Structure formats: structure tokens, C-alpha cells
Coordinates of C-alpha atoms and ligand atoms in Angstrom, one line a residue:
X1 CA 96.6 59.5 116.9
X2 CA 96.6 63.0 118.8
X3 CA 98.8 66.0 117.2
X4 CA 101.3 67.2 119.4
X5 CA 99.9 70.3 121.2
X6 CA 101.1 74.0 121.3
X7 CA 100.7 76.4 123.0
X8 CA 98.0 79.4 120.7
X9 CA 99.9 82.7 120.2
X10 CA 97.1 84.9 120.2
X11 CA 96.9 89.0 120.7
X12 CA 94.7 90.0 123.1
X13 CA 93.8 93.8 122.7
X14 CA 92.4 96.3 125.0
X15 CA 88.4 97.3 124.4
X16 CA 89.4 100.9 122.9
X17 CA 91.8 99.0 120.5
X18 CA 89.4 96.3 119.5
X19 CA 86.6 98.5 118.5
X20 CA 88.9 101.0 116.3
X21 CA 90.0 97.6 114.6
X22 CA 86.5 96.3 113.8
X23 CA 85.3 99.7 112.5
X24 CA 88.5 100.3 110.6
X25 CA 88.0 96.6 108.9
X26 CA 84.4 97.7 108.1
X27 CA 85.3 100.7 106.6
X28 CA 87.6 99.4 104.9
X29 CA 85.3 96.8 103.6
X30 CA 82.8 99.0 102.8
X31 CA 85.1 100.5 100.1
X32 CA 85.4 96.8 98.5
X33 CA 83.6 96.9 94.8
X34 CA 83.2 94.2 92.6
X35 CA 85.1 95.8 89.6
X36 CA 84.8 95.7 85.8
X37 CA 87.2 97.5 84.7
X38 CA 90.2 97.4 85.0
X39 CA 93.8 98.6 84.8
X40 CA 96.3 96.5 82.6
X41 CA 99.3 98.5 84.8
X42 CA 101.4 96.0 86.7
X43 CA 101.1 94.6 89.8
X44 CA 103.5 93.2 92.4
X45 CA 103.8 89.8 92.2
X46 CA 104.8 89.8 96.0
X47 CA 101.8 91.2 96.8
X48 CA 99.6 88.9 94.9
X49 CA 101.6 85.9 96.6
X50 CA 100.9 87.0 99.8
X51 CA 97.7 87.5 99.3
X52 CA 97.2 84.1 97.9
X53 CA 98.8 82.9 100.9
X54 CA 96.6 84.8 103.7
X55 CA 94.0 82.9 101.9
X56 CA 95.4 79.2 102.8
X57 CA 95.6 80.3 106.5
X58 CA 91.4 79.6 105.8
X59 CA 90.2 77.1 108.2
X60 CA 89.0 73.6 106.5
X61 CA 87.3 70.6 107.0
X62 CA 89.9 68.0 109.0
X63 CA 92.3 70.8 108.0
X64 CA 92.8 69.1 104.2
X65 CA 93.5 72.2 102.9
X66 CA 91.3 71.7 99.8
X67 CA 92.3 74.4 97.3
X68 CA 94.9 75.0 94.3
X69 CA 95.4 78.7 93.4
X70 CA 96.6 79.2 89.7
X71 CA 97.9 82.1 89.1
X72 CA 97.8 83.5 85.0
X73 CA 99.9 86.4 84.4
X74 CA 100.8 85.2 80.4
X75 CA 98.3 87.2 77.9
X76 CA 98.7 84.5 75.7
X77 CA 96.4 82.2 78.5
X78 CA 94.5 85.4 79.6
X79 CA 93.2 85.0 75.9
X80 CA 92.9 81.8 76.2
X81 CA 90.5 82.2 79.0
X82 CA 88.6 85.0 77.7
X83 CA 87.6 83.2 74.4
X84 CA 86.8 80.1 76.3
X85 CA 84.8 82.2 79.0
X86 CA 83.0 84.6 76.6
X87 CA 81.7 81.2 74.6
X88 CA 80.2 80.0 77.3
X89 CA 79.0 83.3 78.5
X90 CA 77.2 84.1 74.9
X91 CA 74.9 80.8 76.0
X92 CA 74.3 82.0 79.5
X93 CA 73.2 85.6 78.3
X94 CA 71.1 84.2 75.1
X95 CA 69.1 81.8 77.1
X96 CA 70.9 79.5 79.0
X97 CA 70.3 81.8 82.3
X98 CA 66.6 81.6 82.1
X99 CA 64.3 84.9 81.9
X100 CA 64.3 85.2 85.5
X101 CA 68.4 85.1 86.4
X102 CA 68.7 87.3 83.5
X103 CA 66.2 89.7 85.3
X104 CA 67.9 89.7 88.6
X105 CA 71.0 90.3 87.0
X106 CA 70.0 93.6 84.7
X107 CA 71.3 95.4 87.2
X108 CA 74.3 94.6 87.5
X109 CA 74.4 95.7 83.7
X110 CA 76.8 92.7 83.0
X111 CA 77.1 91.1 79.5
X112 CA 78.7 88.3 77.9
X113 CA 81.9 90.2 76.5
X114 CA 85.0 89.9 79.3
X115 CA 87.3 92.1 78.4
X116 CA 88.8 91.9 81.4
X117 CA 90.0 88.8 81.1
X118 CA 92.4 90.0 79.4
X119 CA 93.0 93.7 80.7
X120 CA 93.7 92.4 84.0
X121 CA 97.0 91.9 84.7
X122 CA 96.1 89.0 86.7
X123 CA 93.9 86.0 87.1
X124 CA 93.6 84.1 90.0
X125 CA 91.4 80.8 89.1
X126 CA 90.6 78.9 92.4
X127 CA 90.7 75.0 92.1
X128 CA 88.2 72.7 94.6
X129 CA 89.9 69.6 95.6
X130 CA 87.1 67.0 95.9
X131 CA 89.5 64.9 97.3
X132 CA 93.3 64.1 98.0
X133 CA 96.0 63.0 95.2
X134 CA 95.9 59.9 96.2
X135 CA 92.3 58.3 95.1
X136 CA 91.1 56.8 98.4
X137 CA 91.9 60.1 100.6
X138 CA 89.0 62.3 101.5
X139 CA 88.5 66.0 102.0
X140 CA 85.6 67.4 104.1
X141 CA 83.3 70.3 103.7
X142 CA 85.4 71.3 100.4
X143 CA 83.1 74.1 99.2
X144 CA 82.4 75.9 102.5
X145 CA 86.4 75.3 103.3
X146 CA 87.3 77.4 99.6
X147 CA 84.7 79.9 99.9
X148 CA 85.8 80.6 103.3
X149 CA 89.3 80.9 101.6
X150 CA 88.4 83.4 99.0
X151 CA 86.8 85.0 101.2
X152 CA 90.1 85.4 102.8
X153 CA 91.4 86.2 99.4
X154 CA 89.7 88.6 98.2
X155 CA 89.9 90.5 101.6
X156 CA 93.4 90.7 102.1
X157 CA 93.5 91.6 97.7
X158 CA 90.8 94.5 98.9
X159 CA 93.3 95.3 102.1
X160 CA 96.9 95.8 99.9
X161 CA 95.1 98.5 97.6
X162 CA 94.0 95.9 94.8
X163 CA 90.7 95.1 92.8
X164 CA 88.8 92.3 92.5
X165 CA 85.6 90.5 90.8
X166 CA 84.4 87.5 92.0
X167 CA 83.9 85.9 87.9
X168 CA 81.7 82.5 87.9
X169 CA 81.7 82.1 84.1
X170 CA 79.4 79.1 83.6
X171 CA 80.3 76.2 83.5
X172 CA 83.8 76.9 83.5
X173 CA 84.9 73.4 83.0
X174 CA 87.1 74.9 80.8
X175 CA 89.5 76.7 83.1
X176 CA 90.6 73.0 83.7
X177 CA 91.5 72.0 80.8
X178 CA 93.4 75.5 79.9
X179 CA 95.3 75.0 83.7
X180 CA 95.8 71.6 83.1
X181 CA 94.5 70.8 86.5
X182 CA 93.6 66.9 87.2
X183 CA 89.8 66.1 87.5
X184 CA 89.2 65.9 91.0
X185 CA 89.7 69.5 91.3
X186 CA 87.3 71.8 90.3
X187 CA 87.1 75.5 88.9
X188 CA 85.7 77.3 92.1
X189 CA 86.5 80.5 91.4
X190 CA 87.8 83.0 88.6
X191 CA 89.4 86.5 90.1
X192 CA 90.7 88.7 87.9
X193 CA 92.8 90.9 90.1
X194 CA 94.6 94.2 89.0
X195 CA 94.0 98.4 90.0
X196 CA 90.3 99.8 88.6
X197 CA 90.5 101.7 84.8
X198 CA 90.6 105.1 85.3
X199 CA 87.1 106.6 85.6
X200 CA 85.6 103.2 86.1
X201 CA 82.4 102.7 86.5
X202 CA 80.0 100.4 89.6
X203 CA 76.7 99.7 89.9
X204 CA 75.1 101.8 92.9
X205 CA 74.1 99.0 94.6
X206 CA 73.4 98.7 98.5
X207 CA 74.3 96.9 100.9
X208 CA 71.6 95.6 103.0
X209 CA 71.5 97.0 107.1
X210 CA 72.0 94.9 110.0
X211 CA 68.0 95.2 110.9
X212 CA 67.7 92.9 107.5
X213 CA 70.0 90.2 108.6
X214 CA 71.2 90.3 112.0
X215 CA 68.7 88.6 114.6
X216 CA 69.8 88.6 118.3
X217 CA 69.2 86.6 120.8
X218 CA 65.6 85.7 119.3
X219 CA 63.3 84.3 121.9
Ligands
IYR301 N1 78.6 84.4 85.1 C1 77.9 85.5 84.5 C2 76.6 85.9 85.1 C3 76.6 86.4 86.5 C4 76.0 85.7 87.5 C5 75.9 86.2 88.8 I1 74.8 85.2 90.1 C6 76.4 87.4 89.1 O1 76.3 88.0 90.3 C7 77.1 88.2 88.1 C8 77.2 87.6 86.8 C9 78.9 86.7 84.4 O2 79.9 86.7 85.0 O3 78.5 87.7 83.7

């Protein structure tokens, strides 16, 4: 069974106008930081909506659409979260990581407190659909189809003037439970979202230059 066709709307800019939007995008980029710290002032819920919904324009496999966004405003559940994500975090740090994850991550000077959990005045946590709701539906590519989606996410957050970090507590099994989300969809994803603390603070990390990871037209 074929989809009725129509017809693409699609924007087709002159050369001048095309390459001031892909440098203003990577400037604009460049600026994105994985934040910390952060703010616990407001933030429009508009925005965040919007935002939520640029990332479910992502493509996906057989266009299942395999993602649920929860959103947490209540500090009640931020608490919730951070207790439940700090526990598991404590093993992570004191062992569970292994000598060598802990290593690479030194850097990074991260720790098993998450303080900003809480501060934040937003979490996003980003469910995996494994499948449909109904048992014998399928979904394709799921995690390629919600990284590609946060990706989206935490662009268009980055774009309307908001920070980000890209949490993985681990496992975070537990954001289920707290969410209430069924079992065929798993925790992907935690983003606290909010404007960075005054003053705060980011690793000076670099990024690595096209000559490390752009090959063309090898021969
Ligand atoms: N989930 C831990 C550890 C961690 C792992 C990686 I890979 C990072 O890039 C950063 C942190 C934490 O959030 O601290």
C-alpha cells in the first residue's frame, strides 16, 4: 500500500545565502557547552515545547516515530530523580566504571553528586520505544532514530538561548519507574535544560579539526 504523494516544499537558497547559513549554524554551535550548572530561574514552557517538538520532525526508521519526551518541571520529582540518579551514580564513581572509564572521564571533573537535578528548572528524560503499543508492532533502527532526535533536541534548546547536558546516569532504569513509562520504552536520554549559573564553570575542552575526521573522496 503506497502513501499518497505530495508535492516537497523545500527552500532553495542562493550560494551567498547558503554559506552565511552554514557558518552562522556553526558558530552558533560552536558556542553549545555541556553545562553543569545551572540557573533555577524560569524558563518558558513554550519554548521548551517547541523545542521538544523540532525534535520529533527527526527522521526514523519506517517513520515509527520511536520516542516519548517527558517533561519534569515538579521539584518534588526533580528530587525524586536526583536521589535515584546520585545512588546509582555513587556505584559508577566508586568502582562500577572501571579504572579506565574513570580515567577518561577525570577530565571532565564530573562526580557522583547532581545537583542539577534539581537546580534545573527542567528535565527532559527521553524514552526509546523498542516497539509499538500494541505487542506485535515493530519499530526499526530505534536508537539511531532517538539519538538522531536529541540531536535535534538539544540543537534547537542550544538555538532559543537555553543550556543543556546530555546526563546518561547509569543504569537509569529508574527514570521509568519514577515516569511511570511501560517497559517497552527505555530511558534514552536525561536533559536537564535551564540558563547556565552565573559564573559557571566548563571544562576547556577541544573540539577535534576537520583534518581528524573528515576524509574526502579517499582513493
Ligand atoms: N553518567 C556519569 C558518567 C559520565 C559518563 C560519560 I561517557 C560522560 O561523558 C560523562 C559522565 C555522569 O553523568 O557523571
Amino acid at each position: 500500500m503506497s502513501t499518497k504523494q505530495i508535492e516537497l516544499a523545500f527552500v532553495r537558497h542562493p550560494v551567498e545565502e547558503m554559506e552565511r547559513r552554514a557558518a552562522t549554524m556553526l558558530a552558533e554551535l560552536k558556542m553549545r557547552r555541556s553545562v553543569r550548572e545551572f540557573s533555577a530561574e524560569p524558563i518558558p514552557r513554550q519554548v521548551l515545547i517547541d523545542c521538544i517538538a523540532t525534535a520529533a520532525q527527526a527522521p526514523s526508521g519506517a517513520n515509527k516515530q520511536p520516542w516519548t519526551f517527558v517533561l519534569v518541571t515538579d521539584p518534588t520529582r526533580k528530587r525524586e530523580i536526583r536521589q535515584a540518579a546520585e545512588k546509582e551514580e555513587q556505584a559508577f564513581y566508586r568502582g562500577g566504571a572501571g579504572e579506565r572509564w574513570l580515567r577518561d572521564l577525570a577530565p571532565l571533573g564530573t562526580g557522583w553528586e547532581k545537583p542539577f537535578l534539581e537546580t534545573a528548572p527542567a528535565l527532559i528524560a527521553v524514552f526509546a520505544q523498542t516497539r509499538g503499543s500494541e505487542a506485535t508492532s515493530r519499530h526499526y533502527y530505534v536508537q539511531e532514530s532517538v539519538g538522531i532526535a536529541c540531536g535535534f533536541l538539544i540543537a534547537a534548546l542550544h538555538h532559543a538561548g537555553l543550556a543543556t547536558l546530555t546526563h546518561t546516569p547509569s543504569p537509569m532504569r529508574f527514570l521509568s519507574e519514577l515516569l511511570g513509562r511501560p517497559t517497552h520504552e527505555r530511558p534514552y536520554l536525561l536533559l536537564p535544560v535551564g540558563y547556565p549559573a552565573q559564573g559557571c564553570q566548563v571544562p576547556a575542552l577541544a573540539r577535534k579539526g576537520l583534518d581528524q575526521l573528515l576524509v574526502e573522496n579517499p582513493r
